[in-house]
């Protein structure tokens, strides 16, 4: 049990799962649940995936392009414009994207689209930045853009090998992700190890370039009101990336990394568990307060909180 939900002094719900904390050397310093069981990191794999695209020859023109290539954006105007520019620079367009059409995740933008009767678009899909980077990498490497989402495509083979290498373990399963791209199963320990390797990498390396771009341009990693953007803005040096179905990973240079998976696949318990892991890495409790104990509402007031289970406390 990682997270508890308390309402008016009553334990209403719990969220079970697994969490691992690595020290700066990449060794397991704390574990709750099974950190060695394979999970699907979903979009938490994106930072390491982006290093494979750089290795294939992708040359982002700006830091925001690299950040959104490793991100899961809201579909806000600035996000879609940036992705469209990435595609144009590679001689491609939105129709070349293999991700499905979607409405923007940002509520204000989504509402405007619905009122205007605007149809879902591929650029608005939260993974379009990753897909644009994949296509640009194919163009740079001389690989075909057709079929770029097939597991046998040279780009996807390179990504699979890179994820395994960074995690220090083999990929145990390859499935189809929500955006249509291959998704690779790793343990939480392997996921944390891979992301830790980015913040610990030498300046000038591909790994460090991804980490630095995401931390310097967190709005392009997620967007307005999103946890990843707000955490990286508030905590200098932190690299954090969420994934669908209850996954989160974060790394802090010189301290270590934390990765978690909630078994129910929900979002409510993610940040309290993540905050507990980051506190074990030495992040002060007061700096984590906005994410550690979200309020439980009742009527016009607050009647409880979502909080880490006692087992996660140092």
Tab-separated table of C-alpha atoms in Angstrom:
chain	number	residue	atom	x	y	z
A	1	UNK	CA	0.000	0.000	0.000
A	2	UNK	CA	1.597	3.252	-1.164
A	3	UNK	CA	-1.097	5.893	-0.693
A	4	UNK	CA	-4.063	6.418	1.637
A	5	UNK	CA	-7.169	8.549	1.110
A	6	UNK	CA	-8.606	9.965	4.338
A	7	UNK	CA	-12.046	11.615	4.550
A	8	UNK	CA	-13.166	13.156	7.850
A	9	UNK	CA	-10.820	10.859	9.752
A	10	UNK	CA	-12.042	7.760	7.884
A	11	UNK	CA	-9.720	5.697	5.689
A	12	UNK	CA	-11.826	5.681	2.514
A	13	UNK	CA	-9.493	4.229	-0.134
A	14	UNK	CA	-5.948	3.040	-0.730
A	15	UNK	CA	-3.691	2.824	-3.763
A	16	UNK	CA	-1.365	-0.156	-3.969
A	17	UNK	CA	1.683	-0.496	-6.150
A	18	UNK	CA	5.469	-0.503	-6.154
A	19	UNK	CA	8.091	2.191	-5.641
A	20	UNK	CA	11.876	2.147	-5.778
A	21	UNK	CA	14.424	4.740	-4.724
A	22	UNK	CA	17.967	4.581	-6.084
A	23	UNK	CA	20.955	6.359	-4.589
A	24	UNK	CA	23.308	8.470	-6.672
A	25	UNK	CA	25.299	5.375	-7.643
A	26	UNK	CA	22.193	3.658	-9.018
A	27	UNK	CA	21.848	1.147	-6.185
A	28	UNK	CA	18.485	0.446	-4.556
A	29	UNK	CA	18.258	2.482	-1.350
A	30	UNK	CA	14.578	1.762	-0.631
A	31	UNK	CA	11.831	-0.358	-2.149
A	32	UNK	CA	8.151	-0.895	-1.451
A	33	UNK	CA	6.423	-3.608	-3.415
A	34	UNK	CA	8.188	-5.378	-6.266
A	35	UNK	CA	10.633	-3.068	-8.022
A	36	UNK	CA	11.900	-5.871	-10.242
A	37	UNK	CA	8.548	-6.819	-11.775
A	38	UNK	CA	8.227	-5.630	-15.391
A	39	UNK	CA	5.822	-2.733	-15.911
A	40	UNK	CA	4.915	-0.583	-18.885
A	41	UNK	CA	6.515	2.822	-18.200
A	42	UNK	CA	4.450	4.368	-20.997
A	43	UNK	CA	5.541	7.993	-21.527
A	44	UNK	CA	8.078	7.760	-18.697
A	45	UNK	CA	10.271	6.011	-21.299
A	46	UNK	CA	10.373	9.133	-23.472
A	47	UNK	CA	13.489	10.844	-22.058
A	48	UNK	CA	15.658	7.802	-22.795
A	49	UNK	CA	13.906	7.246	-26.136
A	50	UNK	CA	14.884	10.772	-27.141
A	51	UNK	CA	18.576	9.916	-26.749
A	52	UNK	CA	18.161	7.183	-29.376
A	53	UNK	CA	16.665	9.713	-31.783
A	54	UNK	CA	19.624	12.026	-31.248
A	55	UNK	CA	21.978	9.121	-31.885
A	56	UNK	CA	20.165	8.450	-35.168
A	57	UNK	CA	21.000	11.958	-36.329
A	58	UNK	CA	18.065	14.101	-35.201
A	59	UNK	CA	19.313	17.638	-34.639
A	60	UNK	CA	16.748	19.726	-32.747
A	61	UNK	CA	17.061	23.381	-33.640
A	62	UNK	CA	16.214	24.562	-30.118
A	63	UNK	CA	15.948	23.346	-26.547
A	64	UNK	CA	12.133	23.440	-26.656
A	65	UNK	CA	12.166	21.082	-29.663
A	66	UNK	CA	14.251	18.571	-27.722
A	67	UNK	CA	12.052	18.984	-24.631
A	68	UNK	CA	8.808	18.386	-26.515
A	69	UNK	CA	10.382	15.404	-28.302
A	70	UNK	CA	10.790	13.844	-24.859
A	71	UNK	CA	7.514	15.192	-23.505
A	72	UNK	CA	3.769	14.629	-23.331
A	73	UNK	CA	2.338	18.043	-24.104
A	74	UNK	CA	-1.079	19.546	-23.442
A	75	UNK	CA	-1.867	20.418	-27.046
A	76	UNK	CA	-1.803	24.134	-26.281
A	77	UNK	CA	-1.208	26.546	-29.168
A	78	UNK	CA	2.520	26.849	-28.513
A	79	UNK	CA	2.904	23.087	-28.365
A	80	UNK	CA	1.169	22.459	-31.674
A	81	UNK	CA	3.033	25.283	-33.402
A	82	UNK	CA	6.389	23.914	-32.262
A	83	UNK	CA	5.608	20.379	-33.451
A	84	UNK	CA	4.396	21.698	-36.814
A	85	UNK	CA	7.701	23.554	-37.187
A	86	UNK	CA	9.691	20.424	-36.399
A	87	UNK	CA	7.860	18.530	-39.102
A	88	UNK	CA	8.277	21.318	-41.650
A	89	UNK	CA	12.020	21.459	-40.963
A	90	UNK	CA	12.205	17.763	-41.900
A	91	UNK	CA	10.187	18.309	-45.060
A	92	UNK	CA	7.105	16.692	-43.562
A	93	UNK	CA	3.653	17.697	-42.353
A	94	UNK	CA	0.979	16.719	-39.810
A	95	UNK	CA	-0.382	14.010	-42.118
A	96	UNK	CA	2.917	12.141	-41.723
A	97	UNK	CA	2.314	11.698	-37.989
A	98	UNK	CA	1.362	8.173	-36.992
A	99	UNK	CA	-0.260	9.179	-33.689
A	100	UNK	CA	-4.068	9.376	-33.653
A	101	UNK	CA	-6.011	12.651	-33.833
A	102	UNK	CA	-7.009	14.055	-30.449
A	103	UNK	CA	-8.436	17.094	-28.751
A	104	UNK	CA	-5.999	19.168	-26.669
A	105	UNK	CA	-5.651	18.002	-23.073
A	106	UNK	CA	-5.507	21.584	-21.812
A	107	UNK	CA	-9.056	22.227	-20.596
A	108	UNK	CA	-9.269	25.825	-21.779
A	109	UNK	CA	-7.976	25.010	-25.248
A	110	UNK	CA	-10.128	21.908	-25.465
A	111	UNK	CA	-13.235	23.897	-24.524
A	112	UNK	CA	-12.513	26.459	-27.230
A	113	UNK	CA	-12.196	23.674	-29.815
A	114	UNK	CA	-15.446	22.058	-28.749
A	115	UNK	CA	-17.358	25.355	-28.831
A	116	UNK	CA	-15.925	26.090	-32.278
A	117	UNK	CA	-16.771	22.596	-33.519
A	118	UNK	CA	-13.110	21.954	-34.297
A	119	UNK	CA	-12.268	18.331	-34.981
A	120	UNK	CA	-9.455	16.397	-33.255
A	121	UNK	CA	-6.030	16.783	-34.880
A	122	UNK	CA	-2.846	14.720	-34.838
A	123	UNK	CA	-0.784	17.757	-33.771
A	124	UNK	CA	-2.914	18.081	-30.626
A	125	UNK	CA	-2.224	14.514	-29.512
A	126	UNK	CA	0.027	14.599	-26.450
A	127	UNK	CA	2.669	12.375	-28.086
A	128	UNK	CA	2.947	14.346	-31.333
A	129	UNK	CA	6.266	15.842	-30.233
A	130	UNK	CA	7.783	12.392	-29.840
A	131	UNK	CA	6.382	11.319	-33.193
A	132	UNK	CA	7.742	14.429	-34.926
A	133	UNK	CA	11.152	13.704	-33.410
A	134	UNK	CA	10.950	10.088	-34.581
A	135	UNK	CA	10.132	11.196	-38.115
A	136	UNK	CA	12.924	13.786	-38.105
A	137	UNK	CA	15.353	11.100	-36.907
A	138	UNK	CA	14.288	8.837	-39.774
A	139	UNK	CA	14.899	11.620	-42.306
A	140	UNK	CA	18.308	12.372	-40.776
A	141	UNK	CA	19.343	8.710	-40.820
A	142	UNK	CA	18.022	8.021	-44.317
A	143	UNK	CA	15.470	5.549	-43.021
A	144	UNK	CA	11.952	5.363	-44.493
A	145	UNK	CA	9.299	7.362	-42.699
A	146	UNK	CA	6.653	4.901	-43.871
A	147	UNK	CA	6.279	2.192	-41.251
A	148	UNK	CA	8.277	4.131	-38.655
A	149	UNK	CA	6.057	2.708	-35.889
A	150	UNK	CA	6.696	-0.931	-36.743
A	151	UNK	CA	8.863	-2.761	-34.228
A	152	UNK	CA	11.129	-4.006	-37.055
A	153	UNK	CA	11.847	-0.465	-38.324
A	154	UNK	CA	15.502	0.556	-37.772
A	155	UNK	CA	14.462	3.469	-35.541
A	156	UNK	CA	12.359	1.289	-33.269
A	157	UNK	CA	15.126	-1.295	-33.082
A	158	UNK	CA	17.534	1.449	-32.010
A	159	UNK	CA	15.089	2.737	-29.394
A	160	UNK	CA	14.526	-0.750	-27.968
A	161	UNK	CA	18.272	-1.348	-27.693
A	162	UNK	CA	18.832	2.054	-26.087
A	163	UNK	CA	16.124	1.528	-23.454
A	164	UNK	CA	17.617	-1.834	-22.508
A	165	UNK	CA	21.116	-0.413	-22.353
A	166	UNK	CA	20.135	2.520	-20.144
A	167	UNK	CA	18.096	0.294	-17.836
A	168	UNK	CA	20.837	-2.311	-17.568
A	169	UNK	CA	18.348	-5.083	-18.289
A	170	UNK	CA	16.561	-6.562	-21.297
A	171	UNK	CA	13.206	-5.324	-22.503
A	172	UNK	CA	10.822	-8.095	-21.476
A	173	UNK	CA	7.822	-7.251	-23.671
A	174	UNK	CA	6.929	-4.916	-26.527
A	175	UNK	CA	3.301	-3.836	-26.920
A	176	UNK	CA	1.435	-1.058	-28.738
A	177	UNK	CA	1.235	2.195	-26.786
A	178	UNK	CA	-1.748	4.540	-26.797
A	179	UNK	CA	-0.103	6.704	-29.460
A	180	UNK	CA	0.521	3.691	-31.720
A	181	UNK	CA	4.271	3.465	-31.098
A	182	UNK	CA	5.985	0.410	-29.611
A	183	UNK	CA	6.003	0.424	-25.811
A	184	UNK	CA	8.702	-1.447	-23.913
A	185	UNK	CA	8.361	-3.212	-20.575
A	186	UNK	CA	11.054	-2.616	-17.953
A	187	UNK	CA	11.285	-2.969	-14.203
A	188	UNK	CA	10.870	0.125	-12.051
A	189	UNK	CA	14.501	-0.258	-11.044
A	190	UNK	CA	15.536	-0.248	-14.700
A	191	UNK	CA	13.309	2.740	-15.461
A	192	UNK	CA	14.816	4.719	-12.593
A	193	UNK	CA	18.342	3.699	-13.570
A	194	UNK	CA	17.834	4.910	-17.142
A	195	UNK	CA	16.511	8.329	-16.176
A	196	UNK	CA	19.193	8.719	-13.495
A	197	UNK	CA	21.812	8.135	-16.198
A	198	UNK	CA	20.584	11.240	-18.032
A	199	UNK	CA	21.064	13.678	-15.162
A	200	UNK	CA	24.382	12.056	-14.212
A	201	UNK	CA	25.790	12.190	-17.749
A	202	UNK	CA	28.668	14.413	-18.758
A	203	UNK	CA	27.985	17.844	-20.184
A	204	UNK	CA	27.914	17.717	-23.967
A	205	UNK	CA	26.583	14.160	-24.103
A	206	UNK	CA	23.281	13.245	-25.735
A	207	UNK	CA	21.945	12.042	-22.406
A	208	UNK	CA	22.721	15.296	-20.636
A	209	UNK	CA	21.314	17.298	-23.555
A	210	UNK	CA	17.902	15.659	-23.091
A	211	UNK	CA	17.926	16.197	-19.333
A	212	UNK	CA	19.026	19.817	-19.672
A	213	UNK	CA	16.431	20.641	-22.335
A	214	UNK	CA	13.577	19.167	-20.300
A	215	UNK	CA	14.639	20.997	-17.151
A	216	UNK	CA	15.217	24.293	-18.941
A	217	UNK	CA	11.918	24.163	-20.849
A	218	UNK	CA	9.454	22.284	-18.614
A	219	UNK	CA	6.364	23.866	-20.218
A	220	UNK	CA	7.164	21.971	-23.417
A	221	UNK	CA	7.448	18.697	-21.492
A	222	UNK	CA	3.837	18.925	-20.301
A	223	UNK	CA	2.145	22.312	-20.093
A	224	UNK	CA	-0.013	24.643	-18.052
A	225	UNK	CA	-1.177	23.120	-14.775
A	226	UNK	CA	0.666	19.839	-15.277
A	227	UNK	CA	2.618	18.190	-12.463
A	228	UNK	CA	5.823	17.567	-14.432
A	229	UNK	CA	6.040	21.202	-15.519
A	230	UNK	CA	5.281	22.546	-12.059
A	231	UNK	CA	7.688	20.188	-10.268
A	232	UNK	CA	10.624	20.988	-12.561
A	233	UNK	CA	9.868	24.705	-12.279
A	234	UNK	CA	9.782	24.574	-8.481
A	235	UNK	CA	12.695	22.192	-7.864
A	236	UNK	CA	15.880	23.176	-9.745
A	237	UNK	CA	17.824	20.245	-11.144
A	238	UNK	CA	14.929	17.796	-10.951
A	239	UNK	CA	14.066	15.748	-14.032
A	240	UNK	CA	10.583	14.241	-13.854
A	241	UNK	CA	8.374	12.423	-16.350
A	242	UNK	CA	4.987	10.879	-15.819
A	243	UNK	CA	3.501	8.011	-17.753
A	244	UNK	CA	-0.041	6.779	-18.259
A	245	UNK	CA	-1.617	4.214	-15.955
A	246	UNK	CA	-0.028	5.320	-12.715
A	247	UNK	CA	3.678	5.603	-13.580
A	248	UNK	CA	6.093	8.347	-12.569
A	249	UNK	CA	9.875	8.650	-12.592
A	250	UNK	CA	12.171	11.413	-11.345
A	251	UNK	CA	15.902	11.893	-10.931
A	252	UNK	CA	18.014	14.448	-9.099
A	253	UNK	CA	21.745	14.770	-9.869
A	254	UNK	CA	23.977	13.785	-6.983
A	255	UNK	CA	21.018	12.343	-5.067
A	256	UNK	CA	19.383	9.501	-7.006
A	257	UNK	CA	16.089	8.580	-8.623
A	258	UNK	CA	12.604	7.340	-7.799
A	259	UNK	CA	10.168	5.354	-9.944
A	260	UNK	CA	6.680	4.139	-9.103
A	261	UNK	CA	3.706	2.289	-10.533
A	262	UNK	CA	0.219	2.327	-9.008
A	263	UNK	CA	-1.519	-0.983	-9.632
A	264	UNK	CA	-4.900	0.644	-10.264
A	265	UNK	CA	-3.444	2.784	-13.063
A	266	UNK	CA	-4.965	5.949	-11.613
A	267	UNK	CA	-3.528	9.431	-11.203
A	268	UNK	CA	-4.785	10.426	-7.748
A	269	UNK	CA	-2.055	8.716	-5.774
A	270	UNK	CA	0.917	9.459	-8.020
A	271	UNK	CA	2.212	12.741	-6.633
A	272	UNK	CA	1.924	11.800	-2.928
A	273	UNK	CA	3.954	8.657	-3.617
A	274	UNK	CA	6.430	10.550	-5.794
A	275	UNK	CA	6.824	13.230	-3.130
A	276	UNK	CA	7.571	10.562	-0.537
A	277	UNK	CA	10.275	9.124	-2.782
A	278	UNK	CA	11.776	12.536	-3.460
A	279	UNK	CA	11.828	13.278	0.266
A	280	UNK	CA	13.944	10.155	0.710
A	281	UNK	CA	16.365	11.699	-1.808
A	282	UNK	CA	16.746	14.710	0.447
A	283	UNK	CA	14.232	17.122	-1.064
A	284	UNK	CA	12.824	19.171	1.865
A	285	UNK	CA	9.247	18.389	2.857
A	286	UNK	CA	8.240	22.037	2.573
A	287	UNK	CA	9.360	22.126	-1.067
A	288	UNK	CA	7.199	19.083	-1.790
A	289	UNK	CA	4.139	20.268	0.143
A	290	UNK	CA	2.013	21.254	-2.902
A	291	UNK	CA	2.174	17.662	-4.183
A	292	UNK	CA	2.547	15.541	-1.051
A	293	UNK	CA	-0.955	15.747	0.418
A	294	UNK	CA	-3.695	16.791	-2.044
A	295	UNK	CA	-6.895	17.888	-0.364
A	296	UNK	CA	-10.053	15.805	-0.147
A	297	UNK	CA	-13.066	18.092	-0.521
A	298	UNK	CA	-16.397	17.873	1.270
A	299	UNK	CA	-19.124	20.442	0.768
A	300	UNK	CA	-17.485	23.854	0.589
A	301	UNK	CA	-14.369	22.844	2.506
A	302	UNK	CA	-11.481	20.452	2.937
A	303	UNK	CA	-12.288	17.355	5.002
A	304	UNK	CA	-9.261	15.160	4.400
A	305	UNK	CA	-6.228	14.420	2.310
A	306	UNK	CA	-4.521	11.954	-0.003
A	307	UNK	CA	-1.211	11.063	1.636
A	308	UNK	CA	1.674	8.612	1.461
A	309	UNK	CA	1.224	5.438	3.456
A	310	UNK	CA	3.340	5.289	6.640
A	311	UNK	CA	5.551	2.655	5.022
A	312	UNK	CA	6.920	5.291	2.612
A	313	UNK	CA	7.987	7.724	5.315
A	314	UNK	CA	11.728	7.873	6.109
